[in-house]
XYZ file of C-alpha atoms in Angstrom:
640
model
C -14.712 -17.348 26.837
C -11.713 -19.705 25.470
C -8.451 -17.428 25.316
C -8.732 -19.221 20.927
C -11.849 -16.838 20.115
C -10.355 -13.641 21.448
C -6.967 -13.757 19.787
C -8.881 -14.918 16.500
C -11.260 -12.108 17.423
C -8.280 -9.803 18.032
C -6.023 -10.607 15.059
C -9.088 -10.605 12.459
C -9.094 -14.059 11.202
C -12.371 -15.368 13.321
C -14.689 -17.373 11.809
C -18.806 -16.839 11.011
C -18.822 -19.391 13.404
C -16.499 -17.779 15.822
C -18.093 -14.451 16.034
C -21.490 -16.010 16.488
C -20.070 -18.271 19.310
C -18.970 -14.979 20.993
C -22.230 -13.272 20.499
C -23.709 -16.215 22.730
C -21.494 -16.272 25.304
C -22.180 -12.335 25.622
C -25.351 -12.536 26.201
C -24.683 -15.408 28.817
C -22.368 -13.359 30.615
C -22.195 -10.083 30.080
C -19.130 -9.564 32.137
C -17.778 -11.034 29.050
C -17.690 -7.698 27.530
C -14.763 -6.428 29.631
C -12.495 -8.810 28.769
C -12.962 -7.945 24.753
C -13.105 -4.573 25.469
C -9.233 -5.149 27.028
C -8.382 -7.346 23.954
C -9.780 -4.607 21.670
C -6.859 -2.827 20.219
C -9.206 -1.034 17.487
C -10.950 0.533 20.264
C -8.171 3.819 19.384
C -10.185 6.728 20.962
C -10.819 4.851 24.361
C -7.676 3.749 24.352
C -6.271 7.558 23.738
C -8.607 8.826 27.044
C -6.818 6.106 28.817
C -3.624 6.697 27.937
C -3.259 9.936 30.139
C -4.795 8.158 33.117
C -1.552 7.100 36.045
C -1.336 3.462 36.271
C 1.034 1.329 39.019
C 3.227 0.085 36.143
C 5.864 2.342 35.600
C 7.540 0.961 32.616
C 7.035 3.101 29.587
C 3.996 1.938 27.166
C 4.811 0.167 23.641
C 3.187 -1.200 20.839
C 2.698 -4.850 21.599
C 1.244 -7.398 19.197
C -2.337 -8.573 18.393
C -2.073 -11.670 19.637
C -0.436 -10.432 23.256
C -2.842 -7.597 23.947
C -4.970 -9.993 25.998
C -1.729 -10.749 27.582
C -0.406 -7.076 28.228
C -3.572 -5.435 29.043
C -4.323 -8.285 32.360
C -0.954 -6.828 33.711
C -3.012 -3.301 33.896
C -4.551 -2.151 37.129
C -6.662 0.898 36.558
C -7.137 3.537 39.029
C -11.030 3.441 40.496
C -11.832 6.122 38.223
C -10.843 4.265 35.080
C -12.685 1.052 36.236
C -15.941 3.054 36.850
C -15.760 4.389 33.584
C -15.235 1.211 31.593
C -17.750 -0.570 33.741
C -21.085 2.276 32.640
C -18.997 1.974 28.982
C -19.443 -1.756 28.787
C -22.831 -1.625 30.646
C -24.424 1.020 27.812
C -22.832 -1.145 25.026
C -24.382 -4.082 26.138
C -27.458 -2.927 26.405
C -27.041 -1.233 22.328
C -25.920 -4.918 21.227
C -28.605 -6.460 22.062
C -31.290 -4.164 21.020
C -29.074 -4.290 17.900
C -29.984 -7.198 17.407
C -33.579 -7.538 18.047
C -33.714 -4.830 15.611
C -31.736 -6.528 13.242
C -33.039 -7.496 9.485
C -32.311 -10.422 6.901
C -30.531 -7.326 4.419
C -27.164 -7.845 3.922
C -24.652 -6.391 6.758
C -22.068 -3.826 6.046
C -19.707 -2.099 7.653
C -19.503 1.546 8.192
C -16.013 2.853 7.405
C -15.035 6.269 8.256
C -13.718 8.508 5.212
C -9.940 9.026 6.098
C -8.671 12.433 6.733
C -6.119 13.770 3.837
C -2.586 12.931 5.497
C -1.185 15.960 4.996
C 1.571 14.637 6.679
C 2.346 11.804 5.025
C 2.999 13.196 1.651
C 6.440 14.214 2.353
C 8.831 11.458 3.155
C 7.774 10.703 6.924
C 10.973 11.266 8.062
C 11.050 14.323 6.525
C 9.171 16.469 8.578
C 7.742 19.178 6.038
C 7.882 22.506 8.342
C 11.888 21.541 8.867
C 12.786 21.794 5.372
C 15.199 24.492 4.420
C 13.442 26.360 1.710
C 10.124 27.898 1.148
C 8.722 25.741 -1.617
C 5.417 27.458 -1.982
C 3.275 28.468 -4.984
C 3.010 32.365 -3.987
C 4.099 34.092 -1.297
C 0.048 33.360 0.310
C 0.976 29.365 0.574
C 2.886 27.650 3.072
C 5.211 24.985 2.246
C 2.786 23.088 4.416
C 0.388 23.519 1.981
C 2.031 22.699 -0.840
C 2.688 19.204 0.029
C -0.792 18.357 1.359
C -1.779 19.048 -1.941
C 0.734 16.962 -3.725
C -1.055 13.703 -2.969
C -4.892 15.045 -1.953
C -7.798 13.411 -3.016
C -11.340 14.215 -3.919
C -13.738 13.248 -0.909
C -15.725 10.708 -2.094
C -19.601 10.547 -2.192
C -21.814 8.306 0.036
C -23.497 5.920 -1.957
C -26.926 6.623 -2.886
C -28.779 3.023 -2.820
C -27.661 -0.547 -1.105
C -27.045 -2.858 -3.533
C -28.617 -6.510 -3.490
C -27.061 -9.454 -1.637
C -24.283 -11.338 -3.520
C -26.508 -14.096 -4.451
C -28.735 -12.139 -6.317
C -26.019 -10.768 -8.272
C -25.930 -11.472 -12.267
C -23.236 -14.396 -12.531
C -21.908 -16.721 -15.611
C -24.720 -19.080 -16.414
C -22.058 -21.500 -15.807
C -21.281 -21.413 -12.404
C -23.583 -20.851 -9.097
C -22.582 -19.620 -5.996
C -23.847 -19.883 -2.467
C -22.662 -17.372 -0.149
C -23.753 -15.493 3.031
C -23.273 -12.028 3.722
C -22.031 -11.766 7.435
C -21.349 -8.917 9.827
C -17.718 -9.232 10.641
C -18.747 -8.517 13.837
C -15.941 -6.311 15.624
C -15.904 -5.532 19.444
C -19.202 -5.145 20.924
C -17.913 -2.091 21.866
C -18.087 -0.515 18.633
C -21.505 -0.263 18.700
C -21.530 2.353 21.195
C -18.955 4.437 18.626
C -20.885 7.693 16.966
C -22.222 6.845 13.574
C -19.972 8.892 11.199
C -22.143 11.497 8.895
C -21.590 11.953 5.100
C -18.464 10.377 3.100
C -19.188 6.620 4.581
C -18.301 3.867 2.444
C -20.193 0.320 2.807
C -18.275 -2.930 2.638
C -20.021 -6.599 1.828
C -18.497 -9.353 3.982
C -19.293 -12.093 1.578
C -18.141 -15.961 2.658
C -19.379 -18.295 -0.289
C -19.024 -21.306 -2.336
C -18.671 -21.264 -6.300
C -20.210 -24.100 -8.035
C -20.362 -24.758 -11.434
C -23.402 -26.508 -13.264
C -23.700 -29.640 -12.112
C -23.370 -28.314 -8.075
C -19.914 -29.102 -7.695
C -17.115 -26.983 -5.966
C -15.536 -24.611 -7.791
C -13.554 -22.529 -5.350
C -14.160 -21.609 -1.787
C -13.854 -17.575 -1.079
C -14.282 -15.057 1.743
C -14.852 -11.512 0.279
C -14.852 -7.973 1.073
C -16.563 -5.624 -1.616
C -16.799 -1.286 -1.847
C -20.601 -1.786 -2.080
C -22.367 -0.311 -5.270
C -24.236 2.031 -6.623
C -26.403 2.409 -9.689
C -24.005 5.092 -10.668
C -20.762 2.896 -10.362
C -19.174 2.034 -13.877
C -16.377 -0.751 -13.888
C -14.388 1.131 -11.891
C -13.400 -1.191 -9.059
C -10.229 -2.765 -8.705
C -9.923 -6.654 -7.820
C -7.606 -7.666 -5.552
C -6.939 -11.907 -4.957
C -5.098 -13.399 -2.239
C -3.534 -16.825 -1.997
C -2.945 -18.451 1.401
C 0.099 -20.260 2.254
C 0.368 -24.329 2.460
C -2.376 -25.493 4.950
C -4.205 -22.100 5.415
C -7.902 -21.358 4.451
C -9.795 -17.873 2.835
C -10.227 -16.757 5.806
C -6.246 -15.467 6.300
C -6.124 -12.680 4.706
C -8.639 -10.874 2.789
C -9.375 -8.342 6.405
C -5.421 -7.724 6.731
C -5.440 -6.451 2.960
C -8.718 -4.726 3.445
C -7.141 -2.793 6.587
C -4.215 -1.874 4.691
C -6.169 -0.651 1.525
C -8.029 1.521 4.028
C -4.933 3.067 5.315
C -4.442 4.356 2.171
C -8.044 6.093 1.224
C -11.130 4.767 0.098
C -11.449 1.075 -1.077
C -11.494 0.790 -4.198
C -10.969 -2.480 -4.642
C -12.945 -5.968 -4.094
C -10.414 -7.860 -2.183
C -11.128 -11.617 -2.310
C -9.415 -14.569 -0.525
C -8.966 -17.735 -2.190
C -9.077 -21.881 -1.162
C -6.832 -24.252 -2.949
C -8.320 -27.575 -3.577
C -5.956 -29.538 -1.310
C -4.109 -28.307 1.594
C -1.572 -26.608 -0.894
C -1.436 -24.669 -3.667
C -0.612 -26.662 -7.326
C -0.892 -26.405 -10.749
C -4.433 -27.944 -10.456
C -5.979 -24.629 -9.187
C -5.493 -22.446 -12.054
C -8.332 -23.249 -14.244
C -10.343 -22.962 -10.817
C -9.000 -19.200 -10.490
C -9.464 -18.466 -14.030
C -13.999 -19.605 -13.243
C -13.344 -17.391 -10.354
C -11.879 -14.760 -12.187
C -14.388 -14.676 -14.897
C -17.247 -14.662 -12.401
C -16.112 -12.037 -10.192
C -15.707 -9.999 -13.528
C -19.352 -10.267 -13.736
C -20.648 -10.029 -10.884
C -18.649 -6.744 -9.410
C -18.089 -3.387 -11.223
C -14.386 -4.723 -12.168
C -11.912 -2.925 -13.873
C -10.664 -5.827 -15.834
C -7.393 -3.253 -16.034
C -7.148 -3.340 -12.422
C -6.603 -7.269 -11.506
C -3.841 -7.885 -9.084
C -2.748 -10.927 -7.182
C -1.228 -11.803 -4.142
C 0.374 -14.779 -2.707
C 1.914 -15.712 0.874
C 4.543 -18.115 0.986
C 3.115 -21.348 -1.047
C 0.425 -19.205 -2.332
C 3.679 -16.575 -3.625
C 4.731 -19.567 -5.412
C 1.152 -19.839 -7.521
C 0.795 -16.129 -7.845
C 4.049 -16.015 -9.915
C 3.179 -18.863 -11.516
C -0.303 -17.881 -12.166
C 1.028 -14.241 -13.702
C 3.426 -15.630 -15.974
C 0.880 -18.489 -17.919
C -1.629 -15.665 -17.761
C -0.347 -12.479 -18.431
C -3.318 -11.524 -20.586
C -5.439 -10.768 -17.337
C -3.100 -9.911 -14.725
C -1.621 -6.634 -14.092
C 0.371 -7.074 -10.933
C 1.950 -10.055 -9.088
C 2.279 -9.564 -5.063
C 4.685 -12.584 -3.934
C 5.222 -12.270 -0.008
C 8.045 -15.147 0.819
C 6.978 -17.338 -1.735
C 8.808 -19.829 -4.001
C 9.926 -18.946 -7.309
C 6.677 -19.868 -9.971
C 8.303 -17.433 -12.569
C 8.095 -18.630 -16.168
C 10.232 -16.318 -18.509
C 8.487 -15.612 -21.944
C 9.734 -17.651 -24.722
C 10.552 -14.848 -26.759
C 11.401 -12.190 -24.845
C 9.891 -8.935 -25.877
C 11.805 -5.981 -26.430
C 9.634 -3.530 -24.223
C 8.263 -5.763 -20.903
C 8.342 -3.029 -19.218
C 5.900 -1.105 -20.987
C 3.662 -4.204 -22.145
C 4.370 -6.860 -18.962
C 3.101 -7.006 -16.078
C 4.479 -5.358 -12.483
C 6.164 -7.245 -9.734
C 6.302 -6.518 -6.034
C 8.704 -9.215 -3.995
C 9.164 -9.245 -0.009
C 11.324 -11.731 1.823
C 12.692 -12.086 5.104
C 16.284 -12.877 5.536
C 15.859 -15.229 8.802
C 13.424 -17.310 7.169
C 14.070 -20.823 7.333
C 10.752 -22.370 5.393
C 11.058 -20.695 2.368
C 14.572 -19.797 1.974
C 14.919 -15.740 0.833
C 17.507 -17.206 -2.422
C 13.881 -18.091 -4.046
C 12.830 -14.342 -4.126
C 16.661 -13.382 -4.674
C 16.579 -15.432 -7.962
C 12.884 -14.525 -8.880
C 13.568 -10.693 -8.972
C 17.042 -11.327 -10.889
C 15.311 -12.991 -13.393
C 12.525 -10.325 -14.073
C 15.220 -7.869 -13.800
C 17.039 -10.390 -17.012
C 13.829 -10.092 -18.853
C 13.035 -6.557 -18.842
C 10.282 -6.480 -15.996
C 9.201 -3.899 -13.744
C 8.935 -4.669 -9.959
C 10.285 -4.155 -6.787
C 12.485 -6.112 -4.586
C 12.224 -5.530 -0.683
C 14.460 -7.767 1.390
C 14.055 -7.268 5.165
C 16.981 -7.923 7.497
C 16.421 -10.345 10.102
C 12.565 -11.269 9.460
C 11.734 -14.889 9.201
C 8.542 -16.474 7.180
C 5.869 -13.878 8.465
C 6.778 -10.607 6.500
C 3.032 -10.155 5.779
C 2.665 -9.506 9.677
C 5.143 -6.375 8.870
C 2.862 -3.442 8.946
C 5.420 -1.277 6.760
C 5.380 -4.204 4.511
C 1.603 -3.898 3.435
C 0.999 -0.444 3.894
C 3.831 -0.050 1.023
C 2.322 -3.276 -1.164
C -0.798 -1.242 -0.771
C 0.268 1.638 -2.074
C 1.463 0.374 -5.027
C -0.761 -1.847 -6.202
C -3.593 1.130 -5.864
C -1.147 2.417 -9.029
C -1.161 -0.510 -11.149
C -3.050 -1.218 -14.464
C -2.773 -3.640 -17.322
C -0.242 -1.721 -20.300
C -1.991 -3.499 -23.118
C -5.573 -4.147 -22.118
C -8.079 -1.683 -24.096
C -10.192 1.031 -22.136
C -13.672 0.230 -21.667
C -15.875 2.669 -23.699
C -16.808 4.726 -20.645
C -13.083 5.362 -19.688
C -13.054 6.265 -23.631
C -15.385 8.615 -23.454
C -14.290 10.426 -20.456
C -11.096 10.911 -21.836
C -12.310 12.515 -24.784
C -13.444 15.273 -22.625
C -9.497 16.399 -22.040
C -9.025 16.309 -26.265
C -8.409 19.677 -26.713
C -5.420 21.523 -24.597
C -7.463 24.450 -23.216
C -10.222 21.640 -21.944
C -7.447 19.563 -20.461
C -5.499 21.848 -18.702
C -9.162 23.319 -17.241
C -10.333 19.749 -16.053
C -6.942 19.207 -14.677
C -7.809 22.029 -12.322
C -10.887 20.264 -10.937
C -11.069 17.552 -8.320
C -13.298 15.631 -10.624
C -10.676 15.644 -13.865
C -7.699 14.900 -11.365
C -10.089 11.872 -10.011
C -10.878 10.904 -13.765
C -7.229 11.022 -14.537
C -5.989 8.872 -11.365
C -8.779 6.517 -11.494
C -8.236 5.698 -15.273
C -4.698 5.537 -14.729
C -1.729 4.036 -17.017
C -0.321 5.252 -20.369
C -3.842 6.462 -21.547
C -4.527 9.207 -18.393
C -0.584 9.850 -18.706
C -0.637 10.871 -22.127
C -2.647 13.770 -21.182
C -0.437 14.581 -18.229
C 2.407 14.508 -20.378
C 0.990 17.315 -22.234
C 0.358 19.473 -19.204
C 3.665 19.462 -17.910
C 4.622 21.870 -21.442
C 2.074 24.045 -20.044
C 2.553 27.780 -19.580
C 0.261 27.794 -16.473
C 2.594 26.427 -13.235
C -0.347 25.338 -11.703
C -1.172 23.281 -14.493
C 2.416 21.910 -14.600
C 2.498 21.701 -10.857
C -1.102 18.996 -10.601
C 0.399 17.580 -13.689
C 3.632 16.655 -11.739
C 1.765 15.420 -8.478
C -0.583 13.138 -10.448
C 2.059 10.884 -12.258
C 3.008 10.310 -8.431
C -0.454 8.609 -8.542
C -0.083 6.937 -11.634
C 2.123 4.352 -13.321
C 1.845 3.390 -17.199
C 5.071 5.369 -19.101
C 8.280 3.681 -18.236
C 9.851 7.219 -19.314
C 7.400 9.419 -17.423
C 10.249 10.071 -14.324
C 12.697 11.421 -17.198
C 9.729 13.755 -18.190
C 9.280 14.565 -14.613
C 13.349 14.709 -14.261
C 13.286 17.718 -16.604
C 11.255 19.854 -14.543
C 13.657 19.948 -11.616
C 15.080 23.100 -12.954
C 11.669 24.384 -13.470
C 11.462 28.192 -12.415
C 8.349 27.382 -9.933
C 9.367 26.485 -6.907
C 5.942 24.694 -6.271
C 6.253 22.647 -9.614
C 9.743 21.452 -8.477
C 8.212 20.642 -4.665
C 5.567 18.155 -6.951
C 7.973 16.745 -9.034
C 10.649 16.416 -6.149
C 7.522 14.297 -3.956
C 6.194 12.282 -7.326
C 9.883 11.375 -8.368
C 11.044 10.052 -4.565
C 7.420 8.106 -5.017
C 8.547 6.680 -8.147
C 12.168 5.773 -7.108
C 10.793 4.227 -3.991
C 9.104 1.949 -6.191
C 12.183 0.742 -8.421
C 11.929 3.430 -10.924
C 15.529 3.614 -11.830
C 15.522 7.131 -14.272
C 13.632 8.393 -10.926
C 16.470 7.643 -9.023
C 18.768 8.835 -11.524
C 17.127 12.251 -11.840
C 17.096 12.770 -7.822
C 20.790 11.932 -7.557
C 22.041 14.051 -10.190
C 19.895 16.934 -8.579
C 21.242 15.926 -5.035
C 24.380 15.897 -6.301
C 24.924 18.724 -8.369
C 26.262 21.781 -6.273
C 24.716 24.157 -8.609
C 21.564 23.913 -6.846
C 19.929 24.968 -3.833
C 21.481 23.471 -0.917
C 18.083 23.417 0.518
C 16.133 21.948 -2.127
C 19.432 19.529 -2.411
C 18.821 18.193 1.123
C 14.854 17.954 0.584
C 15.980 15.808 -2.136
C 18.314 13.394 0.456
C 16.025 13.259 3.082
C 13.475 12.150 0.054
C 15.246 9.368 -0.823
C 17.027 8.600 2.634
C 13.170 8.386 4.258
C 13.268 4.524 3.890
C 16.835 3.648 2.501
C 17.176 0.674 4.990
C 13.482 -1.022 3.778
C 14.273 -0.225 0.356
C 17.476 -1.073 -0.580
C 18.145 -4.757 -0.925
C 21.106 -6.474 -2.012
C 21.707 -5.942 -5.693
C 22.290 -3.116 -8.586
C 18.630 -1.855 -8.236
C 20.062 0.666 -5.372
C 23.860 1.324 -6.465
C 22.932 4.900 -7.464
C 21.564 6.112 -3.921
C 25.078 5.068 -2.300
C 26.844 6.111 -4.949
C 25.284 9.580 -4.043
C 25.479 9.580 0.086
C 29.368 8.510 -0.564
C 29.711 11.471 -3.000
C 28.095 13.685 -0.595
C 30.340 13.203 2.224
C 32.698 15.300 0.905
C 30.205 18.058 0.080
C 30.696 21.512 1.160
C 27.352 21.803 2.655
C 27.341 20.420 6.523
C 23.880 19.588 6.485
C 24.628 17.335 3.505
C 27.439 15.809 4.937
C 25.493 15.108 8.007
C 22.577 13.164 6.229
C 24.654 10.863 3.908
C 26.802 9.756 7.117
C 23.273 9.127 9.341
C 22.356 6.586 6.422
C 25.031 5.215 5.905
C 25.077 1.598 6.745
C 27.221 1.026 9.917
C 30.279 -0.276 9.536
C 33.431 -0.888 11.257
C 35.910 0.469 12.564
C 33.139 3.042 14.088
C 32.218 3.939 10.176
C 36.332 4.951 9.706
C 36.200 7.804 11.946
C 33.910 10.049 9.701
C 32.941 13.238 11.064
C 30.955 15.842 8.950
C 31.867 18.491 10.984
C 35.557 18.430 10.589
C 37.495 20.653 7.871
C 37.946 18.887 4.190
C 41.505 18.278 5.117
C 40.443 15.899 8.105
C 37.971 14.284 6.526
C 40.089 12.839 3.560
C 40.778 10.201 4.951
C 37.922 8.739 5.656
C 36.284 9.854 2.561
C 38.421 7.644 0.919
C 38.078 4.820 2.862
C 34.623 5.058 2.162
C 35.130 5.326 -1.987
C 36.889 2.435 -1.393
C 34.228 0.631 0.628
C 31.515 1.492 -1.701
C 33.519 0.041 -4.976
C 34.271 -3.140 -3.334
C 30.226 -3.158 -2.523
C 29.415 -2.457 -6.532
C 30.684 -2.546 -10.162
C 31.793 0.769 -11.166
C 29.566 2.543 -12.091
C 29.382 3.971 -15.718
C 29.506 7.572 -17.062
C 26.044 7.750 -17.753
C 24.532 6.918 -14.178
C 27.105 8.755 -12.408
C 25.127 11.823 -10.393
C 27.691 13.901 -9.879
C 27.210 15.108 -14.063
């Protein structure tokens, strides 16, 4: 077996005819199946019972990359117990794969995905562990403060589907276009065959690999596909998701990286479809060939037509930004990962982009010498100049492979689950289940139920947030309290977080814990008035010193990922400068830990030492922060 297949095995990106190679070889050799199993880094619950085993190597175990796991796991010598146990693993798989595949029938493949388990964990800041924070913020004196922030982001479990759909090519399509496309088995680790099959709450996924043609048998656009597959229940309910490769790469790069990271954060709701340029390279001369392949993945799919994002790597960032701006009308998000600067700015601007344009999300890599990071730099200054919405992430030190950056998609992810088009009608059944929440009594009672929260998130934008605006004036705190945690999961209102900013004094301590989580969500994501309402909370003595430093550690959880060079972030310094001189030691303590280091030895700062010995170095730090920004103007300043 050439060392090629297994790191294209191992990093995702093999080929039909890759996988099928390695099937063949298998069943030449059998022994085969030890070296994948070592190469298998998805193989999580073997590699768990192995962990605790001794080993000769007595260097402490890290995280090593995809493509050196082959690499890493030859330097491992087993003890004889270990080996005996992988050999009667790898002997029982074996002999499941290949009556697997005698067994095997012409039906489209899928892939059995697990339902996640509810994070609990992750809902607060992850550096913020939740059992460490200072005060109690539970709904009664029954719920821990545990408990309270599970709930803040849970989710309905969702149902197995009831019937297979057909294969893609029996799909209804424009009468247009034709497509030929097979329906493969991405084919993971023979191992994972001899894995339990999980019970209820499994979601199927189509591996589609096609060709679109239009009438006359010609090529439209080349694609590799991964679809939620559907039921006769399913409405248009499904996001679509399309990526752009970079200069020289192919659909196969990647629509499984995107699918992984969509997973991480729930179900997959989403078709997630990768995309071939005509040439070698992304131009101008694609775009009507996106716009067939839009328009025919509209039909064929459940598609949200709300719910189109698009997503670009380096020379494919470049067309994605292009693409958004000359067709605004169908996108609702633009995903440009190191990639050149296609923005075109309106010819009129409007007066309210934010509320009618659509959202940006921009990563670059300072080290990287192909695309250099001013591109993104000028791309986000310019939305910023025409009223846009996005985010900026700049990451220190990274060259031209920030989609490799786990943190990176898991956050791109996350907030493109969010995004929906501002101006784009509902469709009539999104109508009608809205009318169902008309009345206040019948909204704040659906509210209450997993399947009105699910309505609400899955709908989405200004329309679902309308509703939710009216349930945070409720006199029920629970009512106020899911209200608060589901703008967290939404995005539509450019003014929501000042809404949500207002119930920071709320007398429930488990509305303010939702609003405190959905607000640090929101600023995370660019929202400035969220950022302005956690500051001036942080920063005002008046409140609890507790709730104060929940607040910090909120916004502190990713300060170095978040805050690139610019204005976008001047508030959050402003605030860790003004809290060095706080009286609270605990505050002190986390505004100097964030604090970017700088010399000489961050001028001698030490939060434990009285106000008078400080002064000094609080004022060396005023001074380094207004040499670092404008000054900043009465009405952003937190400490009001």
């Amino acid at each position: 077996m050439s060392d090629r297949l297994i790191d294209r095995w191992v990093s995702g990106m093999a080929s039909a005819e890759d996988r099928a190679e390695l099937c063949e070889l298998i069943e030449k050799d059998p022994a085969l199946c030890d070296r994948l199993f070592r190469a298998a880094e998805r193989e999580c619950d073997l590699a768990e019972f192995f962990r605790g085993l001794p080993t000769i190597s007595t260097s402490a175990p890290a995280p090593v990359r995809p493509t050196r796991i082959r690499r890493a796991v030859s330097g491992i010598r087993w003890l004889p117990i270990a080996s005996g146990l992988a050999a009667v693993l790898t002997i029982s798989v074996l002999a499941l794969h290949l009556a697997n595949q005698r067994a095997a029938e012409p039906a489209p493949v899928v892939v059995d995905m697990p339902r996640p388990r509810t994070p609990a964990p992750v809902v607060a800041p992850a550096s913020v562990p939740v059992e460490t924070l200072p005060v109690p913020l539970a709904v009664d004196e029954h719920t821990t403060l545990a408990e309270v922030f599970a709930e803040v982001f849970a989710e309905a479990a969702p149902e197995q589907p009831n019937e297979p759909s057909a294969s893609a090519s029996t799909s209804p399509m424009p009468a247009t276009l034709k497509t030929t496309a097979t329906t493969s088995k991405p084919t993971p680790p023979v191992l994972l065959a001899a894995r339990p099959k999980p019970a209820a709450g499994v979601q199927h996924i189509d591996r589609v690999d096609g060709d679109l043609k239009d009438a006359e048998g010609n090529l439209v656009m080349r694609y590799s596909l991964r679809a939620p597959r559907a039921t006769s229940e399913r409405g248009n309910d499904l996001g679509l998701l399309l990526c752009f490769h970079g200069a020289g790469g192919s659909e196969q790069w990647l629509a499984d990286p995107m699918l992984n990271a969509l997973r991480a954060q729930g179900d997959v709701q989403m078709v997630v479809a990768a995309l071939k340029s005509k040439g070698p390279n992304w131009t101008v001369e694609d775009e009507s060939n996106v716009l067939a392949f839009i328009d025919w993945a509209k039909r064929t799919y459940s598609i949200d037509p709300r719910r189109i994002v698009i997503q670009g790597v380096s020379n494919g960032g470049w067309m994605v930004s292009h693409f958004g701006s000359r067709h605004p009308e169908l996108v609702a998000g633009v995903v440009s990962l190191c990639g050149g600067n296609g923005f075109e700015a309106p010819v009129k601007r409007p007066s309210n982009a934010g509320e009618t344009g659509f959202e940006y999300y921009v990563v670059h890599g300072t080290a990287d010498e192909d695309v250099n990071v001013k591109n993104s730099r000028t791309l986000s200054a310019a939305l910023r100049a025409n009223g846009f919405r996005y985010v900026y992430r700049e990451l220190p030190g990274v060259g031209h492979d920030v989609w490799g950056d786990e943190r990176t998609r898991s956050d791109f992810a996350g907030w493109l689950t969010r995004i929906r088009h501002k101006t784009m009608p509902l469709p009539d059944a999104d109508r009608k289940a809205l009318a169902a929440f008309s009345t206040r009594d019948d909204a704040e009672r659906l509210l209450l139920t997993d399947d009105g929260a699910s309505t609400l998130v899955r709908i989405g934008g200004l329309p679902a947030e309308k509703i939710l605006v009216r349930a945070l004036r409720s006199k029920n705190p629970q009512v106020r309290a899911t209200a608060a945690r589901l703008f967290g999961r939404t995005a539509g209102m450019p003014g929501a977080a000042k809404l949500l900013a207002g119930l920071l004094s709320d007398k429930d301590v488990g509305v303010r814990a939702a609003v405190i989580t959905s607000l640090q969500r929101a600023a995370d994501w660019n929202d400035q008035d969220a950022l302005l309402g956690l500051c001036r909370f942080a920063g005002a003595r008046t409140n609890s010193a507790g709730e104060r430093l929940n607040v910090v550690r909120a916004l502190t959880a990713s300060f170095t990922f978040r805050c690139s060079p610019g204005t976008d972030n001047q508030l959050i310094h402003e605030l860790l400068v003004h809290l060095l001189d706080d009286e609270d030691i605990s505050l002190r303590a986390a505004a100097i830990d964030t604090l970017p280091t700088v010399e000489p030895a961050r001028f001698a700062y030490d939060p434990a030492a009285s106000t008078a010995e400080r002064r000094e170095a609080v004022n060396q730090w005023r001074r380094w922060y207004r040499d670092l920004f404008a000054p900043t103007d009465e009405k952003s300043d937190p400490r009001r």
